[in-house]
């Protein structure tokens, strides 16, 4: 099964900086990052200067840059949302984005995992959303389609989104982590698989990669919680955005993979504190999931931008009245498409 | 999180589970499984020449059925049970009186996990069946009920109770379950990757079910596990388990039941002859292009409230929509009805619902 070799200059690695001292982060990831161009976006609320070691090809964007480039907008790039600015200004085909509190993980043999290379492999090999392969990704070495897999479906479709996982501090919600404070994810599951069409999943932004040309506009900072904070337990923007991307990929016939690569996520924050502060995200999911499961996009929506616009309309109509946060999300989605189009028409 | 759904020690279920084994050769493989299988009752379905004696190793409690027994017990309905094909195993499901069935091929042995420890496949299947499935929303950390796993951020709490698990589909190390063309192209490929996961197959998604290492809740889904017309006198082979899997998945989706796949692994030792396989599968490779859209679009009506009703409705649609692909599907549809009739005769408690369905529904 042939694989198109990817050029390094087709990739941007986007890091949202929520901490100022990124020295150890970059040194740990150096072996995997240094070949590629990086876009670092500093959380507009972060006051301290960023500390980044030498030896990387990168552009750093701060609050001033964001304000200057995007201009007046209702979109907030505060906190975890800062990375979306990086997605916006990138000119590359593939984007990989990892939270700044993640480290390279080790696989079952004790070797460090090149998460960047794995994401690239996921994005450049086909996805198989229409039929489940029981040996998982059939394009991996040593695997294939099993008996009973229709031959007409073996070419697969383009993979637009690659969702990686986390060892140590898994991406559990605050109630769950609070209930099991010492639970850590030690299980390295050696699989990549395509999430079937029509199946939704909670897409975590912690360790993610996507084809910007195919679905770029569909990753947006739209669903902000009232008391959104600087730990993932206090956010839901990535889950919302990621689920919308899945609906859009299903509609456009693109694939979403989940599984490898793993990153090692540091213990950080206090689940109980987050729980005291913020239940809202957990409650919102009860409405979000049934809504997205029943969302149908019109045949005329042929691009990611069209799809986002259609989804925004439906969100406003069907969810807007139940909670103002959805109305704002719908507005943000439309605003995002506007900004995206404006950036796209600017000279490089 | 579904608290209390994880027993600290997996129950043996030795009086609630039968192990169904089809065989035409011998049962030597049972020696390796003895430490794990000995507590259980075995149902051996002997395929091929009934005058041959299949020796069962000492110390196992079993019942054995050959073709003469099948003909005697089912009479004319025996026509629905395949001959000269491991599909005959479903006769074992029908005569079992237990709640759970585990079926395994006679060329499957105990595998080792990455730490070198022997895998008790049956214990893992029981864990899978006794914990809920989550077909309505995909959990990125796979089975949330496993030790050390849980639901991830964003997973709605209202979906965390899950649904009952009807089927546990295990996998195989060493000889992978490839079709004949793939075997011919990659004769040396071996599955060496131990993927430490169990996961629920999402609602609405089909998969190719393999009968080599399979467990199910017979009371919940048994009548759907008909392995079709294969082997002697039939135009097709090696599609038995897949056919059962597609029917079962559609019915499980309709009834809100779950199917899991992944662990446990067994060690599959024997590579069947790819040229022989190609002859068996040949028509299936073409037919499956029609079968998949059929199963993807099949809709069961609201009054299909039992497995039998669902199955009979499926058989009606098979006749209507697939009969034109090949006359084989007309025969298969009839055999599906015969299967349900035979199932209900041998399992009378469920007969009333099915009898009503037969009276109302199955048009011939």
XYZ file of C-alpha atoms in Angstrom:
712
model
C 0.000 0.000 0.000
C 1.759 3.142 -1.165
C 2.012 6.209 0.956
C 2.649 9.683 -0.423
C 5.838 10.944 1.184
C 5.153 14.140 3.029
C 7.438 17.127 2.770
C 8.454 18.759 6.014
C 7.337 22.111 4.667
C 3.762 20.882 4.451
C 3.481 20.768 8.230
C 3.033 23.399 10.928
C 3.189 22.501 14.585
C 0.967 24.875 16.528
C 1.499 25.287 20.258
C -0.780 27.361 22.416
C 1.384 28.727 25.236
C -0.530 28.927 28.499
C 2.714 28.884 30.486
C 5.592 31.244 29.918
C 8.539 28.927 30.482
C 8.522 26.509 27.597
C 12.223 25.560 27.813
C 11.799 22.023 29.069
C 8.789 21.470 26.816
C 10.721 22.340 23.688
C 13.862 20.539 24.760
C 11.902 17.348 25.366
C 10.154 17.579 22.020
C 13.199 18.832 20.116
C 13.971 15.590 18.331
C 10.445 15.438 16.929
C 9.732 19.143 16.388
C 12.960 20.595 15.043
C 12.454 19.517 11.433
C 9.244 21.452 11.180
C 8.103 25.032 11.297
C 6.355 25.977 14.523
C 3.719 28.549 15.319
C 3.619 29.536 18.958
C 0.616 31.505 20.103
C 0.830 33.103 23.519
C -2.338 33.139 25.616
C -3.405 36.817 25.473
C -3.918 36.715 29.258
C -0.362 35.569 29.936
C 1.730 38.488 31.152
C 5.226 37.026 31.342
C 7.615 36.814 28.399
C 7.837 33.449 26.734
C 11.058 31.492 27.207
C 11.755 29.311 24.202
C 15.125 27.653 23.549
C 17.069 28.176 20.310
C 17.268 25.828 17.417
C 13.707 25.940 16.117
C 12.206 27.602 13.093
C 9.259 29.397 14.539
C 6.932 32.368 14.609
C 5.609 33.639 17.918
C 2.331 35.514 18.099
C 1.211 37.532 21.093
C -1.904 39.485 21.967
C -0.763 42.460 19.929
C -0.236 40.330 16.851
C -3.631 38.708 17.271
C -5.356 42.084 17.618
C -3.479 43.520 14.668
C -3.988 40.618 12.314
C -7.554 39.671 13.091
C -8.817 43.114 13.868
C -12.042 43.674 15.678
C -13.812 40.438 16.474
C -16.125 38.864 19.011
C -13.978 35.735 19.017
C -11.951 35.298 22.180
C -8.517 33.740 21.827
C -8.004 33.581 25.553
C -6.667 30.438 27.247
C -6.785 27.218 25.260
C -8.464 29.065 22.401
C -5.222 30.838 21.552
C -4.068 27.918 19.421
C -6.874 28.503 16.933
C -5.155 31.714 15.937
C -2.234 29.531 14.927
C -4.533 27.402 12.773
C -5.780 30.606 11.185
C -2.440 32.062 10.179
C -0.826 28.823 9.079
C -0.376 28.319 5.364
C 0.449 24.631 5.580
C -1.565 21.576 4.625
C -1.150 19.701 7.908
C -1.294 21.002 11.435
C -0.283 19.189 14.596
C -1.156 20.699 17.932
C -0.221 19.503 21.413
C -0.893 21.068 24.818
C 2.132 22.649 26.468
C 1.904 20.350 29.497
C 2.496 17.194 27.454
C 5.717 15.246 27.075
C 6.809 12.532 24.673
C 5.441 9.177 25.858
C 7.119 5.782 25.816
C 5.626 2.788 24.058
C 5.375 -0.727 25.434
C 8.970 -1.452 24.466
C 10.239 1.575 26.360
C 11.009 3.622 23.241
C 9.971 7.247 22.998
C 7.076 7.840 20.661
C 7.430 10.305 17.801
C 3.943 11.697 18.057
C 4.478 14.035 15.123
C 5.472 11.233 12.768
C 2.531 9.103 13.897
C 0.026 11.915 13.321
C 1.485 12.480 9.873
C 1.185 8.784 9.109
C -2.427 8.793 10.292
C -3.268 11.763 8.079
C -1.517 10.451 5.004
C -2.973 6.959 5.001
C -6.634 6.365 4.220
C -9.391 6.100 6.779
C -12.105 3.447 6.613
C -15.299 4.898 8.083
C -17.888 2.818 6.267
C -17.130 -0.598 7.699
C -15.301 -1.570 10.870
C -12.071 -3.521 10.470
C -11.584 -5.803 13.452
C -7.801 -5.650 13.082
C -8.044 -1.873 13.359
C -6.015 0.222 10.890
C -5.521 -2.033 7.849
C -2.780 0.201 6.472
C -0.394 -0.390 9.352
C 2.531 -2.748 8.893
C 1.562 -6.275 9.784
C -2.163 -5.631 9.466
C -4.721 -5.773 6.691
C -8.410 -5.938 5.997
C -10.008 -9.041 7.480
C -12.118 -11.677 5.776
C -15.521 -10.186 5.038
C -14.364 -6.631 4.427
C -15.924 -5.515 1.132
C -13.321 -4.991 -1.547
C -15.027 -1.886 -2.893
C -14.383 -0.161 0.439
C -10.693 -0.991 0.676
C -9.403 2.210 -0.917
C -10.710 4.121 2.027
C -11.169 7.893 2.159
C -8.851 10.784 3.055
C -8.186 11.157 6.733
C -8.887 14.721 7.851
C -8.431 14.438 11.614
C -6.085 12.415 13.804
C -6.971 12.250 17.516
C -4.155 11.091 19.754
C -4.377 9.829 23.330
C -2.688 10.448 26.702
C -0.852 8.388 29.240
C -0.687 9.335 32.903
C -3.269 12.108 33.289
C -5.922 10.997 30.798
C -8.476 13.461 29.510
C -11.172 12.607 32.036
C -13.710 15.156 33.157
C -13.517 16.780 36.584
C -16.189 14.669 38.329
C -14.553 11.443 37.189
C -11.035 12.493 38.156
C -12.285 13.884 41.465
C -13.939 10.551 42.237
C -10.764 8.638 41.398
C -7.983 11.059 42.282
C -5.157 8.536 41.870
C -6.370 7.043 38.613
C -3.758 7.301 35.896
C -3.870 5.837 32.438
C -1.085 3.266 32.136
C -2.509 1.293 29.286
C -0.715 1.748 25.962
C -3.154 0.476 23.355
C -1.174 -0.202 20.215
C -3.880 0.707 17.710
C -5.056 3.376 15.332
C -8.609 3.029 14.141
C -11.108 4.961 12.087
C -14.143 6.187 13.977
C -17.073 4.916 11.898
C -19.317 7.279 10.034
C -22.294 8.506 12.060
C -20.524 7.598 15.296
C -19.692 10.620 17.397
C -16.819 10.888 19.817
C -15.538 13.494 22.282
C -12.543 14.973 20.449
C -9.893 16.134 22.852
C -7.720 19.048 21.753
C -4.789 17.946 23.899
C -3.051 15.937 21.158
C -4.519 16.450 17.726
C -3.631 16.844 14.055
C -5.647 17.706 10.994
C -5.635 18.448 7.295
C -6.041 22.201 7.289
C -6.892 22.317 3.596
C -9.733 19.860 4.058
C -11.285 20.883 7.392
C -9.377 23.914 8.706
C -12.381 26.234 9.102
C -14.217 23.526 11.039
C -11.914 23.782 14.056
C -13.068 26.869 15.860
C -13.059 28.473 19.305
C -16.815 28.808 19.635
C -18.219 27.171 22.757
C -16.834 29.062 25.717
C -17.989 28.310 29.227
C -18.920 31.201 31.487
C -16.071 30.499 33.894
C -13.697 28.895 31.459
C -10.292 28.489 32.994
C -6.738 27.513 32.253
C -7.079 23.768 32.918
C -8.756 21.403 30.473
C -11.286 20.400 33.173
C -12.743 23.871 32.840
C -13.187 23.900 29.072
C -15.333 22.286 26.445
C -14.333 24.251 23.313
C -12.291 21.397 21.853
C -15.011 18.808 22.460
C -17.591 21.003 20.748
C -15.340 21.875 17.853
C -14.164 18.293 17.436
C -17.667 16.863 17.394
C -18.674 19.404 14.759
C -15.640 18.374 12.727
C -16.797 14.753 12.921
C -20.280 15.650 11.684
C -18.705 17.633 8.871
C -16.249 14.851 7.972
C -19.112 12.347 7.861
C -20.994 14.678 5.552
C -18.023 15.316 3.271
C -16.914 11.665 3.205
C -13.661 12.275 5.110
C -12.218 10.129 7.848
C -11.375 10.627 11.514
C -8.857 8.372 13.227
C -8.271 7.837 16.913
C -5.663 5.991 18.951
C -1.900 6.391 18.531
C 0.049 8.508 19.136
C 0.158 8.813 22.912
C 1.656 11.759 24.758
C 2.503 11.810 28.451
C 0.414 14.352 30.249
C 1.667 15.975 33.449
C -0.313 16.006 36.640
C -1.689 19.484 36.835
C -4.548 21.278 38.478
C -7.040 19.963 40.968
C -10.124 18.152 39.742
C -12.062 18.967 42.878
C -11.347 22.674 42.565
C -12.448 22.580 38.954
C -15.545 20.657 39.963
C -16.483 23.253 42.555
C -16.100 25.943 39.995
C -17.501 24.479 36.850
C -20.263 21.957 36.212
C -21.498 23.725 33.154
C -19.518 21.809 30.568
C -20.748 18.468 31.853
C -24.355 19.638 31.758
C -24.070 21.082 28.272
C -22.926 17.783 26.785
C -26.320 16.304 27.597
C -27.834 18.621 24.999
C -24.932 18.746 22.594
C -24.739 15.016 21.904
C -28.375 14.335 20.896
C -28.359 17.528 18.868
C -25.259 16.614 16.883
C -26.389 13.018 16.434
C -29.451 14.240 14.614
C -27.856 17.063 12.642
C -28.132 16.681 8.888
C -26.250 18.924 6.542
C -27.728 19.803 3.143
C -26.203 18.276 0.039
C -25.324 21.780 -1.131
C -22.808 22.165 1.705
C -19.765 20.971 -0.204
C -16.897 22.596 1.682
C -15.937 22.796 5.336
C -16.861 26.501 5.348
C -20.332 25.819 3.942
C -20.814 23.130 6.564
C -19.811 25.401 9.441
C -22.252 28.058 8.259
C -25.078 25.527 8.020
C -24.254 24.097 11.431
C -24.181 27.548 12.975
C -27.685 28.197 11.658
C -28.977 24.923 13.081
C -27.265 25.494 16.429
C -28.901 28.891 16.719
C -32.334 27.574 15.747
C -32.375 24.440 17.836
C -30.122 25.109 20.809
C -30.037 28.895 20.969
C -33.138 29.173 23.073
C -32.091 26.617 25.677
C -28.866 28.318 26.739
C -27.274 31.605 25.620
C -23.895 29.885 25.413
C -25.135 28.100 22.289
C -26.308 31.322 20.690
C -22.840 32.788 21.250
C -21.283 29.605 19.856
C -23.333 29.891 16.681
C -22.334 33.540 16.295
C -18.702 32.641 16.867
C -18.848 29.924 14.244
C -20.118 32.397 11.655
C -17.592 34.995 12.744
C -14.852 32.379 12.454
C -15.761 31.619 8.879
C -15.703 35.339 8.123
C -12.227 35.718 9.625
C -11.023 32.562 7.920
C -12.117 33.830 4.539
C -10.511 37.208 5.181
C -7.192 35.591 6.133
C -7.381 33.316 3.140
C -7.643 36.212 0.748
C -4.675 38.043 2.216
C -1.286 37.748 0.534
C 1.092 35.300 2.271
C -19.029 6.298 35.741
C -21.137 3.194 36.253
C -20.090 2.388 39.797
C -20.546 -1.192 40.952
C -20.491 -2.635 37.445
C -17.067 -4.194 37.831
C -16.867 -7.363 39.942
C -13.580 -7.709 41.788
C -13.340 -11.380 40.773
C -14.810 -12.572 37.481
C -17.438 -15.252 38.171
C -16.771 -18.622 36.557
C -20.395 -19.007 35.372
C -19.648 -22.708 35.054
C -23.306 -23.692 35.232
C -24.422 -20.885 32.966
C -22.118 -21.229 30.014
C -21.665 -23.911 27.339
C -18.634 -24.181 25.076
C -19.660 -25.124 21.534
C -16.979 -26.673 19.347
C -17.442 -27.795 15.753
C -14.960 -30.421 14.649
C -14.251 -32.776 11.808
C -10.746 -33.796 12.835
C -9.986 -34.283 16.500
C -10.158 -32.438 19.794
C -6.488 -32.601 20.790
C -6.450 -28.830 21.188
C -8.604 -29.202 24.311
C -5.587 -30.456 26.272
C -4.032 -27.010 26.142
C -7.295 -25.385 27.202
C -7.931 -27.827 30.039
C -7.056 -25.445 32.896
C -9.592 -22.936 31.578
C -12.273 -25.152 30.014
C -12.544 -28.131 32.335
C -15.180 -26.598 34.649
C -17.556 -26.123 31.729
C -19.958 -28.282 29.807
C -18.944 -28.801 26.170
C -21.227 -29.248 23.194
C -19.298 -30.911 20.372
C -20.841 -30.715 16.936
C -19.211 -33.322 14.776
C -19.232 -32.388 11.131
C -18.601 -34.707 8.210
C -18.761 -38.501 8.359
C -20.954 -39.509 11.327
C -19.489 -43.021 11.421
C -16.135 -41.607 12.486
C -15.541 -41.529 16.244
C -14.256 -38.270 17.637
C -12.373 -38.891 20.844
C -12.946 -36.312 23.575
C -10.055 -36.035 26.070
C -10.709 -37.516 29.532
C -12.227 -35.399 32.244
C -14.454 -33.146 30.154
C -18.203 -33.100 30.612
C -19.752 -33.029 27.157
C -22.502 -33.933 24.743
C -21.624 -34.766 21.165
C -23.829 -34.545 18.108
C -23.016 -35.938 14.685
C -25.043 -35.576 11.505
C -27.262 -38.524 12.358
C -28.142 -36.859 15.663
C -28.889 -33.568 13.947
C -31.186 -35.302 11.460
C -32.891 -37.271 14.197
C -33.483 -34.269 16.450
C -34.571 -31.790 13.807
C -36.180 -34.078 11.240
C -36.877 -32.191 8.003
C -35.761 -28.950 9.648
C -32.203 -30.345 9.685
C -31.963 -28.903 6.187
C -31.087 -25.530 7.693
C -27.933 -26.902 9.349
C -24.897 -26.889 7.052
C -22.953 -30.033 6.283
C -19.189 -30.173 5.679
C -18.725 -26.678 7.068
C -18.058 -25.376 10.549
C -21.313 -23.449 10.179
C -22.904 -26.586 11.643
C -21.802 -25.254 15.022
C -24.994 -23.231 15.318
C -26.804 -26.493 15.982
C -24.904 -26.442 19.251
C -26.356 -23.019 20.107
C -29.822 -24.353 19.504
C -29.544 -27.376 21.766
C -27.712 -25.583 24.556
C -29.727 -24.853 27.670
C -27.375 -22.276 29.092
C -27.500 -18.509 29.204
C -24.110 -17.983 27.585
C -22.268 -19.683 24.757
C -18.592 -19.576 23.909
C -17.556 -20.999 20.572
C -13.998 -21.717 19.483
C -12.370 -23.466 16.532
C -10.367 -26.654 17.032
C -7.193 -25.039 15.655
C -7.193 -22.262 18.249
C -4.872 -22.451 21.204
C -4.046 -20.473 24.314
C -2.182 -17.269 23.464
C 0.214 -15.354 25.682
C -0.118 -11.720 26.618
C 2.899 -9.374 26.266
C 4.082 -10.302 29.780
C 4.264 -13.956 28.732
C 1.253 -15.020 30.761
C -1.291 -17.475 29.317
C -4.498 -15.722 28.376
C -7.692 -17.089 29.858
C -9.863 -16.174 26.892
C -13.044 -17.378 28.508
C -12.560 -15.198 31.553
C -12.126 -12.106 29.378
C -15.216 -12.958 27.326
C -17.206 -13.273 30.555
C -15.920 -9.879 31.721
C -16.945 -8.406 28.367
C -20.424 -9.918 28.516
C -21.066 -9.003 32.140
C -20.180 -5.332 31.709
C -22.209 -2.897 29.623
C -21.553 -1.770 26.065
C -21.560 1.814 24.856
C -22.802 1.890 21.262
C -24.289 5.388 21.224
C -21.108 7.417 21.685
C -17.533 6.356 21.103
C -15.241 6.413 24.120
C -11.700 7.257 23.062
C -10.256 5.270 25.969
C -12.149 2.234 24.682
C -14.077 0.077 27.186
C -14.745 2.442 30.099
C -15.667 -0.435 32.410
C -12.211 -2.007 32.336
C -9.933 -1.565 35.295
C -7.832 1.523 34.824
C -10.099 3.019 32.152
C -13.069 5.349 32.280
C -15.265 7.642 30.276
C -13.411 10.644 28.868
C -14.198 14.338 29.180
C -17.207 15.145 27.054
C -18.906 11.773 27.444
C -22.509 12.512 28.489
C -23.368 11.188 31.922
C -26.779 10.054 30.748
C -25.088 7.506 28.451
C -22.714 6.107 31.071
C -24.931 3.226 32.185
C -24.475 1.687 28.771
C -26.613 -1.128 27.386
C -26.471 -4.897 27.906
C -23.710 -6.668 25.996
C -24.989 -9.384 23.702
C -21.791 -10.423 21.903
C -18.088 -10.518 22.740
C -15.940 -10.866 19.627
C -12.365 -11.953 20.316
C -9.323 -11.738 18.075
C -6.382 -13.924 17.011
C -2.614 -13.780 17.122
C -0.451 -15.625 14.595
C -2.564 -16.648 11.557
C -4.866 -13.694 10.891
C -8.390 -14.150 9.611
C -7.765 -12.944 6.070
C -9.786 -13.739 2.971
C -8.286 -15.919 0.269
C -7.011 -13.149 -2.029
C -5.197 -11.487 0.870
C -3.790 -14.853 2.004
C -2.473 -15.471 -1.493
C -0.776 -12.063 -1.631
C 0.605 -12.220 1.918
C 1.067 -15.876 2.808
C 3.654 -15.147 5.474
C 1.934 -12.332 7.309
C 1.301 -13.074 10.959
C -0.582 -10.977 13.445
C 1.923 -10.187 16.148
C 0.313 -7.029 17.463
C -1.364 -7.377 20.850
C -3.836 -4.523 21.073
C -4.790 -4.193 24.710
C -8.337 -2.953 24.151
C -11.964 -3.974 24.199
C -14.396 -1.611 22.520
C -18.041 -1.384 21.582
C -18.836 -1.299 17.879
C -20.934 1.821 17.394
C -24.601 1.641 16.543
C -25.145 1.684 12.801
C -21.704 0.289 12.023
C -21.255 -3.158 10.483
C -18.268 -5.394 10.996
C -17.017 -8.781 9.744
C -17.695 -11.168 12.622
C -15.378 -14.142 13.007
C -16.656 -17.295 14.698
C -13.230 -18.559 15.801
C -13.287 -16.979 19.262
C -16.771 -15.742 19.996
C -19.034 -15.523 23.008
C -22.611 -14.362 23.310
C -25.595 -14.169 25.580
C -27.735 -16.901 24.158
C -30.850 -15.796 25.973
C -30.457 -12.281 24.676
C -29.471 -12.878 21.048
C -29.227 -16.631 20.362
C -31.846 -16.872 17.587
C -29.908 -14.342 15.511
C -26.770 -16.498 15.528
C -27.732 -18.651 12.592
C -24.636 -19.447 10.585
C -26.418 -19.906 7.279
C -26.244 -22.454 4.477
C -22.632 -23.301 3.695
C -20.508 -26.212 2.592
C -21.806 -29.326 0.877
C -24.343 -28.601 -1.831
C -24.040 -24.858 -1.321
C -22.424 -22.316 -3.651
C -20.494 -20.627 -0.893
C -18.388 -21.169 2.192
C -16.524 -19.082 4.796
C -19.356 -16.586 5.020
C -21.226 -18.294 7.829
C -19.994 -16.244 10.727
C -20.080 -13.049 8.714
C -23.692 -13.587 7.769
C -24.584 -14.233 11.408
C -22.607 -11.151 12.417
C -24.417 -8.798 10.028
C -27.834 -10.117 11.052
C -26.890 -9.976 14.715
C -25.515 -6.442 14.498
C -28.599 -5.105 12.758
C -30.815 -6.742 15.354
C -28.685 -5.586 18.277
C -28.782 -2.018 16.930
C -32.560 -2.256 16.664
C -33.063 -3.715 20.136
C -30.498 -1.480 21.865
C -27.956 -4.212 22.659
C -24.203 -3.982 22.392
C -21.428 -5.846 20.642
C -17.831 -5.653 21.811
C -14.664 -6.526 19.940
C -11.012 -6.786 20.871
C -9.640 -8.857 23.751
C -9.310 -11.732 24.310
C -6.748 -13.078 21.864
C -6.332 -16.738 21.083
C -3.485 -18.263 19.094
C -4.666 -19.349 15.687
C -2.376 -22.104 14.534
C -3.594 -23.404 11.227
C -3.577 -21.522 7.957
C -6.206 -23.032 5.712
C -5.390 -23.578 2.058
C -5.904 -20.269 0.242
C -6.790 -21.949 -3.074
C -9.478 -24.021 -1.398
C -10.647 -20.886 0.381
C -10.778 -18.924 -2.840
C -13.150 -21.460 -4.372
C -15.376 -21.292 -1.303
C -15.347 -17.517 -1.039
C -15.415 -16.660 -4.697
C -19.102 -15.892 -5.040
C -19.157 -14.290 -1.627
C -16.624 -11.691 -2.669
C -19.027 -10.454 -5.334
C -22.202 -10.986 -3.371
C -20.874 -9.121 -0.377
C -20.909 -5.930 -2.439
C -24.693 -6.309 -2.524
C -25.014 -7.631 0.992
C -23.354 -4.711 2.684
C -25.661 -2.008 1.274
C -28.566 -4.321 2.066
C -27.609 -4.606 5.724
C -26.690 -0.943 5.977
C -30.146 0.068 4.792
C -32.255 -2.579 6.442
C -34.954 -1.136 8.675
C -36.779 -3.209 11.230
C -40.216 -2.013 12.202
C -41.308 -1.089 15.709
C -43.296 -4.276 16.156
C -40.101 -6.307 15.872
C -39.766 -6.472 19.620
C -38.071 -9.870 20.000
C -35.037 -11.375 18.344
C -37.199 -13.920 16.550
C -39.509 -11.244 15.171
C -36.503 -9.255 13.991
C -34.973 -12.308 12.421
C -38.124 -13.330 10.593
C -38.538 -9.799 9.277
C -34.929 -9.917 8.102
C -35.569 -13.199 6.318
C -38.526 -11.607 4.540
C -36.366 -8.719 3.369
C -33.558 -11.061 2.320
C -36.001 -12.840 0.055
C -37.464 -9.641 -1.304
C -34.243 -7.745 -1.945
C -31.497 -10.345 -2.314
C -33.463 -13.060 -4.066
C -32.707 -11.308 -7.322
C -28.938 -11.370 -6.676
C -28.997 -15.160 -6.658
C -31.505 -17.897 -5.996
C -29.230 -18.926 -3.096
C -30.716 -16.064 -1.093
C -34.236 -17.406 -1.567
C -33.065 -20.704 -0.101
C -31.205 -18.894 2.656
C -34.282 -16.845 3.544
C -36.312 -20.060 3.820
C -33.572 -21.634 5.915
C -33.641 -18.601 8.228
C -37.344 -19.262 8.852
C -36.712 -22.969 9.388
C -33.980 -22.079 11.873
C -36.353 -19.961 13.944
C -38.999 -22.696 13.872
C -36.413 -25.238 14.999
C -35.049 -22.859 17.641
C -38.481 -22.318 19.122
C -39.288 -26.037 19.129
C -36.125 -26.775 21.060
C -36.484 -23.684 23.267
C -40.221 -23.637 23.986
C -40.305 -20.755 26.481
C -39.837 -18.264 23.682
C -42.209 -20.033 21.268
C -45.280 -17.855 21.790
C -43.786 -14.639 20.509
C -42.259 -16.352 17.504
C -45.467 -18.217 16.704
C -47.331 -14.946 16.603
C -44.706 -13.515 14.288
C -44.959 -16.532 12.004
C -48.713 -16.233 11.859
C -48.570 -12.533 11.081
C -45.470 -12.014 9.160
C -43.231 -14.365 7.276
C -44.555 -14.233 3.734
C -43.340 -17.012 1.502
